[in-house]
Short mmCIF file of C-alpha atoms (C1' of nucleotides) in Angstrom, two decimals:
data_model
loop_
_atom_site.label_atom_id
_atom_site.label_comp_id
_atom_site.label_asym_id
_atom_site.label_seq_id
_atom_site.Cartn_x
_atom_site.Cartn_y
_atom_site.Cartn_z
CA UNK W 21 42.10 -131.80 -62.41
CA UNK W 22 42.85 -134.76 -60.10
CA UNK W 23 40.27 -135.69 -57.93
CA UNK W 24 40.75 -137.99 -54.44
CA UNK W 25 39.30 -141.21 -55.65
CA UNK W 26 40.33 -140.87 -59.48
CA UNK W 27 41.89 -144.17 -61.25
CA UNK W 28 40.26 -146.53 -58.05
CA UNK W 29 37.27 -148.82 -58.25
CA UNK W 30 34.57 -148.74 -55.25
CA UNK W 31 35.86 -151.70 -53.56
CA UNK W 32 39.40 -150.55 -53.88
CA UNK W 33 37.99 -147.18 -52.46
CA UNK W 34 36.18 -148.87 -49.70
CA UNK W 35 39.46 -150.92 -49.10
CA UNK W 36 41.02 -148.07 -48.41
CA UNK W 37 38.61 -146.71 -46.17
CA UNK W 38 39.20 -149.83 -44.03
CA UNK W 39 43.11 -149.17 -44.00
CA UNK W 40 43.20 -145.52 -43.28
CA UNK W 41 40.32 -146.28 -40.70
CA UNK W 42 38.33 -143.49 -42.28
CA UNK W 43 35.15 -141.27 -40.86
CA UNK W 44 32.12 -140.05 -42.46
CA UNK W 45 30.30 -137.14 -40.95
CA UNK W 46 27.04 -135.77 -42.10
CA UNK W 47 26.30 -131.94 -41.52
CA UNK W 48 22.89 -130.38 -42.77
CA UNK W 49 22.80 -127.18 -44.15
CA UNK W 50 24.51 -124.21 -42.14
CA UNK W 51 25.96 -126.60 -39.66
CA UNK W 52 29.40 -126.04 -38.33
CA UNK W 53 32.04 -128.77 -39.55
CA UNK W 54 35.56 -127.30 -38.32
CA UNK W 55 34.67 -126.58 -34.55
CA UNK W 56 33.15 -130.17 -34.69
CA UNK W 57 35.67 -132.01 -36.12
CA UNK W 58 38.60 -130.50 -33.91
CA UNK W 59 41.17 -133.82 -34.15
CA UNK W 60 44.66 -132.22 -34.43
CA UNK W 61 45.77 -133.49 -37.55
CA UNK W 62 43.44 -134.21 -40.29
CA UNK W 63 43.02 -134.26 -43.86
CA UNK W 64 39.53 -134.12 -45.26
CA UNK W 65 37.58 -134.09 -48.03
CA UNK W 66 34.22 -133.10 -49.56
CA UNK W 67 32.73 -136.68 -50.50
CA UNK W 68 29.16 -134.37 -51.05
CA UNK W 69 27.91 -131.10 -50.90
CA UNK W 70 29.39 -127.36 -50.51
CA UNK W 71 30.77 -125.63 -47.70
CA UNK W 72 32.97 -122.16 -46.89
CA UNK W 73 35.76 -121.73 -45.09
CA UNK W 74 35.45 -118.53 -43.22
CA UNK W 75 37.79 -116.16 -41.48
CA UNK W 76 36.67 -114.28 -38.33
CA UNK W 77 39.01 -111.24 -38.49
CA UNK W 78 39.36 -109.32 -35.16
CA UNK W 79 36.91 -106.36 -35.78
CA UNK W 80 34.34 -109.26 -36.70
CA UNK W 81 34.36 -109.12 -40.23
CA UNK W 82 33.77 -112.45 -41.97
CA UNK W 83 35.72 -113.07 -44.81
CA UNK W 84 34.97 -116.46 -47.29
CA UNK W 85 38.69 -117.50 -47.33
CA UNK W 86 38.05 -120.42 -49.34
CA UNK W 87 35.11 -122.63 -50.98
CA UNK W 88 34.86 -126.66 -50.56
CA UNK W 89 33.01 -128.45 -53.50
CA UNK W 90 32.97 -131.65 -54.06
CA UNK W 91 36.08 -133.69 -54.21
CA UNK W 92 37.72 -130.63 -52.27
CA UNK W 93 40.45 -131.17 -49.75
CA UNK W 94 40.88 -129.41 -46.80
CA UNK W 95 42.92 -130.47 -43.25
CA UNK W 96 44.73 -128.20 -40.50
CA UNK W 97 47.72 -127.53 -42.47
CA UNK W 98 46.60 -127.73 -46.61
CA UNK W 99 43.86 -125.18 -46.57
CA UNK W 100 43.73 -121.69 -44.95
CA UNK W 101 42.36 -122.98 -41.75
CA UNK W 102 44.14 -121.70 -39.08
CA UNK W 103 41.90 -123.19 -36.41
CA UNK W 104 41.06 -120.32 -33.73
CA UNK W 105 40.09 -117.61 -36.25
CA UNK W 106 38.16 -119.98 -38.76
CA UNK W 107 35.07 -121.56 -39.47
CA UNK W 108 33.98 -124.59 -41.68
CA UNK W 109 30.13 -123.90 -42.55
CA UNK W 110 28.35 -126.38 -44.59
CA UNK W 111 26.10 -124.22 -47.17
CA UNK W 112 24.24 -127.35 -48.26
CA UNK W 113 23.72 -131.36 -46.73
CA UNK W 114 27.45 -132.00 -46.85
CA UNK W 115 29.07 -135.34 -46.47
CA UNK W 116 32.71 -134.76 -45.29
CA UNK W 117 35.19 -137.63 -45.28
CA UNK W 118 37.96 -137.52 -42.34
CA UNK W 119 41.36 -139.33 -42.18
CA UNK W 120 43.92 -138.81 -39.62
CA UNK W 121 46.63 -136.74 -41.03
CA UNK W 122 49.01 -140.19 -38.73
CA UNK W 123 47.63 -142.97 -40.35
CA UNK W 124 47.53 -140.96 -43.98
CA UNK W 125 51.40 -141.23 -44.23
CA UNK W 126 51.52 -143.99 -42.07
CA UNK W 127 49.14 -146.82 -42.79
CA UNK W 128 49.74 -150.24 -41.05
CA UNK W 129 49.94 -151.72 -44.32
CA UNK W 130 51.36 -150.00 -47.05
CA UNK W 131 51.99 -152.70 -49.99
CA UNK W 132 48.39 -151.40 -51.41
CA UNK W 133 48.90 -150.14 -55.13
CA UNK W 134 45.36 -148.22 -54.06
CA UNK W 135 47.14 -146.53 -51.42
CA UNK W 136 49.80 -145.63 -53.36
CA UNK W 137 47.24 -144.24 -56.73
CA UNK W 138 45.54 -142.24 -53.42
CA UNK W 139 48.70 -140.70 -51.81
CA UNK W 140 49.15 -139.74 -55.19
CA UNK W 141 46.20 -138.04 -55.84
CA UNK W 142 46.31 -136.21 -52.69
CA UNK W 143 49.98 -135.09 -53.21
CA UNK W 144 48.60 -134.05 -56.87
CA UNK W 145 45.51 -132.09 -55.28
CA UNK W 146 47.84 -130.29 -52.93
CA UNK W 147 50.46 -128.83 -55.62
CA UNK W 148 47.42 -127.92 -57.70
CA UNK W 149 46.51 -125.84 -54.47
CA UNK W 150 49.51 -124.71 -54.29
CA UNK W 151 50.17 -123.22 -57.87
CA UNK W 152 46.91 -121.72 -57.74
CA UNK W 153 48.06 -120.34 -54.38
CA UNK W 154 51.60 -118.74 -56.07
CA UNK W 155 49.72 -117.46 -58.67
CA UNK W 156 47.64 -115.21 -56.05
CA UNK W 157 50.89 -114.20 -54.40
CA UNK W 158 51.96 -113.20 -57.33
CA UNK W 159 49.03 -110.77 -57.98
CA UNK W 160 48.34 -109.91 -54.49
CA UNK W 161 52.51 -108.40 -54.66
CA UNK W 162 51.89 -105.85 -57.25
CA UNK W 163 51.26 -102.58 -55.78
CA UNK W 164 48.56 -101.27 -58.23
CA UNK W 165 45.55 -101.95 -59.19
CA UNK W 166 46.69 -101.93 -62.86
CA UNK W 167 49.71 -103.91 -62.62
CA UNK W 168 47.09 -106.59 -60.53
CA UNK W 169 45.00 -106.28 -62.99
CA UNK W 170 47.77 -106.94 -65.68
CA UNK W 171 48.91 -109.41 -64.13
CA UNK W 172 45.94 -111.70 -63.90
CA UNK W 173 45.11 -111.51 -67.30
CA UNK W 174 48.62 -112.42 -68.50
CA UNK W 175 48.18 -115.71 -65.90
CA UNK W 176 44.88 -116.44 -67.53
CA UNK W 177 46.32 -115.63 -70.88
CA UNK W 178 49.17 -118.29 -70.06
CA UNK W 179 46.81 -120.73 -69.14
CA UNK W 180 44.60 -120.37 -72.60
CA UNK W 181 46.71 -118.78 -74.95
CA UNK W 182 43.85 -117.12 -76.23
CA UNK W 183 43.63 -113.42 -76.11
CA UNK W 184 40.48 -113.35 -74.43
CA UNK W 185 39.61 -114.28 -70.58
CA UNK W 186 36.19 -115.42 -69.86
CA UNK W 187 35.68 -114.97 -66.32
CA UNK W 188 34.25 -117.76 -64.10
CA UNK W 189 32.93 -115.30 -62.16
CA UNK W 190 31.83 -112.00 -61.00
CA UNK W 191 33.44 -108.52 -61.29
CA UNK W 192 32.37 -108.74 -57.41
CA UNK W 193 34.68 -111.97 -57.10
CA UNK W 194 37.18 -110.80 -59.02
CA UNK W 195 37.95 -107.44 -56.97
CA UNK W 196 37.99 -109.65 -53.82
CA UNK W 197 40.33 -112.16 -55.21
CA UNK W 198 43.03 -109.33 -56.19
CA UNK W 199 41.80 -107.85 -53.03
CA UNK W 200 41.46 -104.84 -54.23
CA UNK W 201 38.56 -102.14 -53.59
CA UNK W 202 35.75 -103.22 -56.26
CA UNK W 203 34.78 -99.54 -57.66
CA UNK W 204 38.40 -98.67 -57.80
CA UNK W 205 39.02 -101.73 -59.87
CA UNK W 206 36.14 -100.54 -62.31
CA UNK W 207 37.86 -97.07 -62.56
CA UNK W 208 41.09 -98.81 -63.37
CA UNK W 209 39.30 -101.38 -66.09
CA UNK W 210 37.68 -98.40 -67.39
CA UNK W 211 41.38 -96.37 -67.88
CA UNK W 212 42.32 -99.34 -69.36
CA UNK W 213 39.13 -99.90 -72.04
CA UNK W 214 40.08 -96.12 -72.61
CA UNK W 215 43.52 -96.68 -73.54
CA UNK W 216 42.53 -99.40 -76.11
CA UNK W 217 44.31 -101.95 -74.04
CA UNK W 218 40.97 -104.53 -73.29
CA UNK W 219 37.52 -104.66 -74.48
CA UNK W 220 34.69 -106.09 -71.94
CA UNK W 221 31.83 -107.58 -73.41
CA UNK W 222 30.01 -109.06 -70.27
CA UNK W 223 32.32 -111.37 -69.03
CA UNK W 224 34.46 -111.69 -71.36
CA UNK W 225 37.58 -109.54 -71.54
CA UNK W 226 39.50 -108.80 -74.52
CA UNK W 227 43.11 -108.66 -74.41
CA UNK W 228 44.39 -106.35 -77.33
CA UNK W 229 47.69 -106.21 -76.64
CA UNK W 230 48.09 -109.75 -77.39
CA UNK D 7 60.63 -127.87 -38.55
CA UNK D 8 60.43 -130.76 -39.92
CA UNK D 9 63.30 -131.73 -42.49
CA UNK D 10 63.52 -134.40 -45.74
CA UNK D 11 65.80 -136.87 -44.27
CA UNK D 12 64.51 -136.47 -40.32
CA UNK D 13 64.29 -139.80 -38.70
CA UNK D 14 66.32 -141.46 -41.02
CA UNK D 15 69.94 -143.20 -40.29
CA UNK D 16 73.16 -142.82 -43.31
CA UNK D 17 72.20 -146.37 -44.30
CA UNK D 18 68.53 -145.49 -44.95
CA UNK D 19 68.91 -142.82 -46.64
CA UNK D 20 71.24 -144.09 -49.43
CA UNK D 21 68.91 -147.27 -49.37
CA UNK D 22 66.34 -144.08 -50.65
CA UNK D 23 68.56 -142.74 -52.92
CA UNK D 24 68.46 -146.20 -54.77
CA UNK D 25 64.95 -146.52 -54.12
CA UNK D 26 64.01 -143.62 -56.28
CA UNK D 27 66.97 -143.49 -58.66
CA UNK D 28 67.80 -140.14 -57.47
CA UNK D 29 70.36 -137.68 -58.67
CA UNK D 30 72.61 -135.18 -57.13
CA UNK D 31 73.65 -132.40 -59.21
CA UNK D 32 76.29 -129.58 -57.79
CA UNK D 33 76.48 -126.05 -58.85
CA UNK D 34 79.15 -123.46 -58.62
CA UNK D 35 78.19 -120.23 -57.65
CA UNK D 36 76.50 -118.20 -59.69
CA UNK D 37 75.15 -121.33 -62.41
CA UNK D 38 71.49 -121.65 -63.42
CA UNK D 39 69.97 -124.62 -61.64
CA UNK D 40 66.45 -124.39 -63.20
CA UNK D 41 66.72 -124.30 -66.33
CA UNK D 42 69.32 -127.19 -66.10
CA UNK D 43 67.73 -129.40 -64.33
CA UNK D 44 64.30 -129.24 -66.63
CA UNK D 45 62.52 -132.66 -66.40
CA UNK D 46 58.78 -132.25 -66.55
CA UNK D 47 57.68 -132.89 -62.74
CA UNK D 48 60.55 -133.00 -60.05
CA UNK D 49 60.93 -132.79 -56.60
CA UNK D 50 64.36 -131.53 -55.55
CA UNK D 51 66.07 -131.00 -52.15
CA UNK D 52 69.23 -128.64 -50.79
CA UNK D 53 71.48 -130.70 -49.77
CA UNK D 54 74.31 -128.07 -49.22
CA UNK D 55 74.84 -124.31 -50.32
CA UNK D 56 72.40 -121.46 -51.09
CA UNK D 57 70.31 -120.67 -53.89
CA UNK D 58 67.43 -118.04 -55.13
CA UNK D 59 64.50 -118.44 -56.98
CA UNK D 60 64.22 -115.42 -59.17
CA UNK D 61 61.03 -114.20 -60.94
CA UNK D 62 61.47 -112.51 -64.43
CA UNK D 63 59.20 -109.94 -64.74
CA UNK D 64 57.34 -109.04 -68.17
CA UNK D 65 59.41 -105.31 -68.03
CA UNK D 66 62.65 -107.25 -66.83
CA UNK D 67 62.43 -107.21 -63.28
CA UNK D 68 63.95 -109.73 -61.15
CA UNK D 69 61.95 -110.40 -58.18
CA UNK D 70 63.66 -112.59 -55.29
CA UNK D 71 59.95 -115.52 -54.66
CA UNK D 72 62.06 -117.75 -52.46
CA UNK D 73 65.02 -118.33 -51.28
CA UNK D 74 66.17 -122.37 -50.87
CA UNK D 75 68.47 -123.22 -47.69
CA UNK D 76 70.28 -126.43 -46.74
CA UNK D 77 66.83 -128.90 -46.26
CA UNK D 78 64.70 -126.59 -48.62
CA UNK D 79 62.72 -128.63 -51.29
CA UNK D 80 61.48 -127.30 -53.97
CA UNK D 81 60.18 -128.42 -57.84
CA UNK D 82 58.26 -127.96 -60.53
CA UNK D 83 54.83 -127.71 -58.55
CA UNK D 84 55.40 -127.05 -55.14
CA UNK D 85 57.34 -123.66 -54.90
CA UNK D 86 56.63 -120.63 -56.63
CA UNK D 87 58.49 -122.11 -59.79
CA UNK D 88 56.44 -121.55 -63.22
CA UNK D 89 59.26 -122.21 -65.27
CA UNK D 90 58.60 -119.98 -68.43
CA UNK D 91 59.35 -116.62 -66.27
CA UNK D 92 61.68 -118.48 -63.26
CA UNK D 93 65.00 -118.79 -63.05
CA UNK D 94 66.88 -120.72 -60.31
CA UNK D 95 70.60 -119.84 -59.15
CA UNK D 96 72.73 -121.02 -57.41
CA UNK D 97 74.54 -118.38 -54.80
CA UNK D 98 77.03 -120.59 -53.49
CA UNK D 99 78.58 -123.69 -54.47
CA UNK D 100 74.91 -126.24 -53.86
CA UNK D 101 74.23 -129.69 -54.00
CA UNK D 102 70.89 -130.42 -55.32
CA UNK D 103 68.99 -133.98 -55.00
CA UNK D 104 66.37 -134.72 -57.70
CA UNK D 105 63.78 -136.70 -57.82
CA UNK D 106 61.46 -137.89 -59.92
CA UNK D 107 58.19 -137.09 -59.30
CA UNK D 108 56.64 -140.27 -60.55
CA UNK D 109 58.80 -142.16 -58.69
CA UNK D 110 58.06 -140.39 -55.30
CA UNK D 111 54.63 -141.10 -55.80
CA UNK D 112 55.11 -144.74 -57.44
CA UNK D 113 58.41 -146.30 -56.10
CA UNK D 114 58.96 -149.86 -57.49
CA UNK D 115 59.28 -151.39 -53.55
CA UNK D 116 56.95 -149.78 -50.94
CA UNK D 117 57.29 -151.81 -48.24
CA UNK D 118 60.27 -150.09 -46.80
CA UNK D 119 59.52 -148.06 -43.44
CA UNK D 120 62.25 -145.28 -44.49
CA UNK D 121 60.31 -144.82 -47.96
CA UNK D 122 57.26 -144.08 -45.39
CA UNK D 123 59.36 -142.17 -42.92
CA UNK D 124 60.68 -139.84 -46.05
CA UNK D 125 57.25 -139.43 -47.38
CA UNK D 126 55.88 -138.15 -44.38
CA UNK D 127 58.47 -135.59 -44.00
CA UNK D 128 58.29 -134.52 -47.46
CA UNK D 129 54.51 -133.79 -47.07
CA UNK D 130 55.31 -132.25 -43.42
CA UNK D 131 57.49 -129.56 -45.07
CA UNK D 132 54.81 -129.11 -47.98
CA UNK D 133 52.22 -129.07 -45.27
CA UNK D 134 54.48 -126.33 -43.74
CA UNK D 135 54.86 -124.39 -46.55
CA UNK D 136 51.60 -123.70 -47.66
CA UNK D 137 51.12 -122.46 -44.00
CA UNK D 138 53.39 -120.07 -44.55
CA UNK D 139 51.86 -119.05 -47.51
CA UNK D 140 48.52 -118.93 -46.31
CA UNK D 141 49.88 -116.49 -43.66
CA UNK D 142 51.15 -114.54 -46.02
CA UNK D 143 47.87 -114.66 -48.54
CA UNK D 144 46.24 -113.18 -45.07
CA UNK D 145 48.22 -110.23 -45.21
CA UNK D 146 48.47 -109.22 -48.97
CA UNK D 147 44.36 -109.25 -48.75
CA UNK D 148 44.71 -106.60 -45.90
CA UNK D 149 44.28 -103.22 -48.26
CA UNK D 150 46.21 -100.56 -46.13
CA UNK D 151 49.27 -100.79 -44.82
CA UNK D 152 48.27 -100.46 -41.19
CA UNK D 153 46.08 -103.39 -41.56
CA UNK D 154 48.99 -105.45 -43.11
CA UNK D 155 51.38 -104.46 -40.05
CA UNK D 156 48.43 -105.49 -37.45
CA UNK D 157 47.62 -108.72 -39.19
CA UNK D 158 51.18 -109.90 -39.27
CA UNK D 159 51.87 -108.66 -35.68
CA UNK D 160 49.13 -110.52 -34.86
CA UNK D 161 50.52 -113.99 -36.60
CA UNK D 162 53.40 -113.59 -35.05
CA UNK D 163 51.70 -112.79 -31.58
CA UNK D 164 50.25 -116.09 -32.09
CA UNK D 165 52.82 -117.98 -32.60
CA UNK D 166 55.07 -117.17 -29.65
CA UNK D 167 52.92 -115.28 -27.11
CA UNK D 168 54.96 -112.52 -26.19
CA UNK D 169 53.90 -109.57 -26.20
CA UNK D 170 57.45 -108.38 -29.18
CA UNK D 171 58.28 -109.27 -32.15
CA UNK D 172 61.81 -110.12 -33.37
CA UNK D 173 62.31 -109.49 -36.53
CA UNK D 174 64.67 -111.94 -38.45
CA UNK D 175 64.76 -109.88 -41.18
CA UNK D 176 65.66 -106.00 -41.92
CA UNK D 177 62.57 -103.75 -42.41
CA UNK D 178 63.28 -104.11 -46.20
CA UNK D 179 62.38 -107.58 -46.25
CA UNK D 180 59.29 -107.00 -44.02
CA UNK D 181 58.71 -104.32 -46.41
CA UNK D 182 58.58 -106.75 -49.72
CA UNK D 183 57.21 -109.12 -47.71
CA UNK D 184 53.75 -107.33 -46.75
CA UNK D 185 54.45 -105.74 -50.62
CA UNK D 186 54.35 -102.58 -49.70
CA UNK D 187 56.43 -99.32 -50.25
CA UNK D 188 59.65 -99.51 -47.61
CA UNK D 189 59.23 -95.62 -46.57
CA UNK D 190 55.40 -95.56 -46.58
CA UNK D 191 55.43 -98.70 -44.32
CA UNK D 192 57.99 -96.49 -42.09
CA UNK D 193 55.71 -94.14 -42.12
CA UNK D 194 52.95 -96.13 -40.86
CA UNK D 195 54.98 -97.36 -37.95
CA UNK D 196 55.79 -93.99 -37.13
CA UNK D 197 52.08 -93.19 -36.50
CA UNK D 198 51.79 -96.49 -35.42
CA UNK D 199 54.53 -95.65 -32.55
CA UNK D 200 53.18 -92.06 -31.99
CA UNK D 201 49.69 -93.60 -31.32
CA UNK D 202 51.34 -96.22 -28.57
CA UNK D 203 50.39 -98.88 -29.88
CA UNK D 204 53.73 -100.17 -30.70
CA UNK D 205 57.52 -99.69 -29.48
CA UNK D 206 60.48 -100.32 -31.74
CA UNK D 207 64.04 -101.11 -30.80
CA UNK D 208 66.42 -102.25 -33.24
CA UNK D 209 64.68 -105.06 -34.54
CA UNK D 210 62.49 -105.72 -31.19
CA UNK D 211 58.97 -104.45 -31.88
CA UNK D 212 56.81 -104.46 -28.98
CA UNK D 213 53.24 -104.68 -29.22
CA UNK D 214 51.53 -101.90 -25.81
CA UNK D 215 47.78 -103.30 -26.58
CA UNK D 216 48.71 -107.21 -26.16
"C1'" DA S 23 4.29 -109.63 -65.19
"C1'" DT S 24 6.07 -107.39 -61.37
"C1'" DA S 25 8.84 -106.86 -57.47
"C1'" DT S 26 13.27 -107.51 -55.33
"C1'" DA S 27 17.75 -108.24 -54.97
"C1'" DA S 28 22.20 -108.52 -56.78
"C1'" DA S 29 25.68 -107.14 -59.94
"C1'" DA S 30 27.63 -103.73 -62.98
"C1'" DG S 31 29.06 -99.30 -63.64
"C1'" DG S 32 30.21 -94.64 -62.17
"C1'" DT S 33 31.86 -90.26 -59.41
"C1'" DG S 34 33.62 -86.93 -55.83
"C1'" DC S 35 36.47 -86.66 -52.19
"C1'" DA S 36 39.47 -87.57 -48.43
"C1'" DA S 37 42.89 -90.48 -47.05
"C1'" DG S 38 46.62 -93.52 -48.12
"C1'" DT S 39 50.49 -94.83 -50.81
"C1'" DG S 40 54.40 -95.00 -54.04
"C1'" DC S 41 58.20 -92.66 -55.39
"C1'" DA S 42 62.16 -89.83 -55.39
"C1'" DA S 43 65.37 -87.71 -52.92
"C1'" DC S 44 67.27 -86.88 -49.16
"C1'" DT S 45 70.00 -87.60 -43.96
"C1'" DT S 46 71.54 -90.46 -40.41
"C1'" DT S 47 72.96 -94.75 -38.53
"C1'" DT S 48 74.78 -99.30 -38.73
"C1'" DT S 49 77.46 -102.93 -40.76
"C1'" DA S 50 81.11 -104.83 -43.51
"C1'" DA S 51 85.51 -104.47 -45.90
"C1'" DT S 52 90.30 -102.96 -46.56
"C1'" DA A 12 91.18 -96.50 -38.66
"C1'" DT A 13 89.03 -95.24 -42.76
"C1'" DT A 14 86.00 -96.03 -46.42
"C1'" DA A 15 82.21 -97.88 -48.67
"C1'" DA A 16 77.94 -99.90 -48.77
"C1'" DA A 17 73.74 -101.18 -46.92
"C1'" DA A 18 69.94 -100.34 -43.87
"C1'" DA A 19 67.14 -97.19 -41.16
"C1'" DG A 20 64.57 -93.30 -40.94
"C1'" DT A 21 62.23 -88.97 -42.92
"C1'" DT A 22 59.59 -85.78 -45.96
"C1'" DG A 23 57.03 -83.47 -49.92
"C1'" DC A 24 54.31 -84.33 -53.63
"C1'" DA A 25 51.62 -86.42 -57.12
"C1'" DC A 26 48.95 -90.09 -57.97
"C1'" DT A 27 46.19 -93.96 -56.57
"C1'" DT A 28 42.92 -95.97 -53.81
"C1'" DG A 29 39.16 -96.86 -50.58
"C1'" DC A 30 34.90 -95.36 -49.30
"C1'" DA A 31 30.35 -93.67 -49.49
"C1'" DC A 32 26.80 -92.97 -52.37
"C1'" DC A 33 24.75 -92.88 -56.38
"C1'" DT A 34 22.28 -94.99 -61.20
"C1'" DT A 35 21.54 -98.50 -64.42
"C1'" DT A 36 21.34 -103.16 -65.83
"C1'" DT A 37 20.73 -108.02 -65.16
"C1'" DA A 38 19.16 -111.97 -62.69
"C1'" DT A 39 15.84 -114.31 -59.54
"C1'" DA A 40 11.67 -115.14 -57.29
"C1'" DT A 41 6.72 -114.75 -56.67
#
DNA sequence: ATATAAAAGGTGCAAGTGCAACTTTTTAAT
DNA sequence: ATTAAAAAGTTGCACTTGCACCTTTTATAT
């Protein structure tokens, strides 16, 4: 996958800091990043460390919408940050590069081919986010369990081609990202281990229909 | 909302169309525009008409994922396009403008302001979309219906303040929209007006606890 | 090596939902 | 004005799901 800085050299990198007028903020573990950085428009990205961004749903519940690694973007419109109901916790010492979302797509000087191989990246980042996205939809649209279920495995099978899927992570994750409930998901893997259509072998799950 | 060729005069824009070698490709009624137009990595604007994307399902549903308006982009990675199990067509007579991806990202000339004024607006609309979508993602997580009906009424509370929501859609579409079951989601509104917490007039919902 | 926590796996039950099959109302077409 | 089609609205029923509450297994820390 593309990442920000990919295909520039450090001095072509700290060029463009220079031309987008870039900031660097520091947070230590469990600080707050999004109430602190609160400029209208930004794009940012994950230069070091890990942070969540978490949704504060009306009843209180907090939900980890999404997770920032390294080289991760994030701004007011690309990520799920919807500003009043979300926060941006930094889980570790997290540096977190900031560019105004203005000068981003309009820099005073645009006849920089590193500008250019960066816009690029970015725009690459955010369709990768946004496949990944579609793909979710996609799930999260099918009324049952099973036919989520289904559905994820023939993405993952689309993406491999093998006829296994070795998930990346936990059965835990897994019922939260087809937001479904997790035991009922187990009852509905089970049916399905029952009817000879997968195998599970820890984490690997065996597709027999294919 | 923000569209591709806002901010730019007649003259600019075919400037653009030069700049970026684009093509224009029209479609009767009825034609296939995806798999016609099937260039790896393309960015392609409405210019005129109306068209659908359609989703193939693996037991030969056709599911409506988008629908593309006069201004609309859409393209290989930025709408809900996966091209294996997509079909685009064409439900009027449409103009479509395709561009290369590469050269969006890597145009021969950059110094051009309307190159710069284009590019913003094309990642203004992307911005938008994946808003929308992130909306939606916010919804399809909610399990029950009645949370999906409270969490949209309360994005569209958001964005306009009032204490009603017009719907610019028929209950159907909300329906497929929050993925539920049309007469279960009636249902649920029933109870939902029974309890007073909401009021419903044609398409007027009113929201009694805002 | 042992304790602790987290994840995996399971089950009964009540509540919620999808589905089919209606009726009634609204909209569009001739 | 009449007809047809689409949307709105309703209900019973079977099936699915969420939830609470378990046990067992695996991972992590001391």
């Amino acid at each position: 996958m593309t990442k920000p800085f990919d295909e520039l050299t450090s001095s072509q990198i700290s060029k463009l800091y220079d031309l987008l007028g870039v900031h660097i903020y520091r947070f230590s573990k469990n600080q707050e990043i999004l109430p602190t950085i609160k400029s209208e428009n930004i794009l940012a990205i994950i230069l070091e460390g890990y942070a969540q961004i978490i949704n504060i749903e009306y009843n209180g519940n907090e939900i980890i919408v999404e997770e920032l690694f390294k080289d991760s973007i994030f701004g007011t419109n690309i990520s799920a940050t919807n500003s009043e109901n979300c926060q941006i916790i930094a889980k570790q010492d997290t540096q977190v590069l900031v560019i105004d979302y203005e000068k981003l797509v309009n820099p005073s000087n645009l006849k920089h081919t590193y500008y250019n191989t960066f816009l690029r990246n970015i725009f690459d980042i955010i369709n990768d986010k946004f496949k990944k996205t579609n793909e979710r939809i996609k799930i999260l649209e099918k009324k049952q369990i099973r036919e989520k279920l289904l559905e994820y495995f023939e993405i993952e099978h689309k993406k491999s081609r093998f006829n296994y899927i070795y998930l990346q992570f936990s059965f835990r994750d897994l019922a939260d990202y087809l937001a479904v409930n997790r035991s009922a998901m187990f009852r509905e893997l089970k049916h399905l281990k029952e009817e000879k259509f997968i195998e599970i072998k820890d984490r690997r799950i065996t597709l027999l229909y294919k």
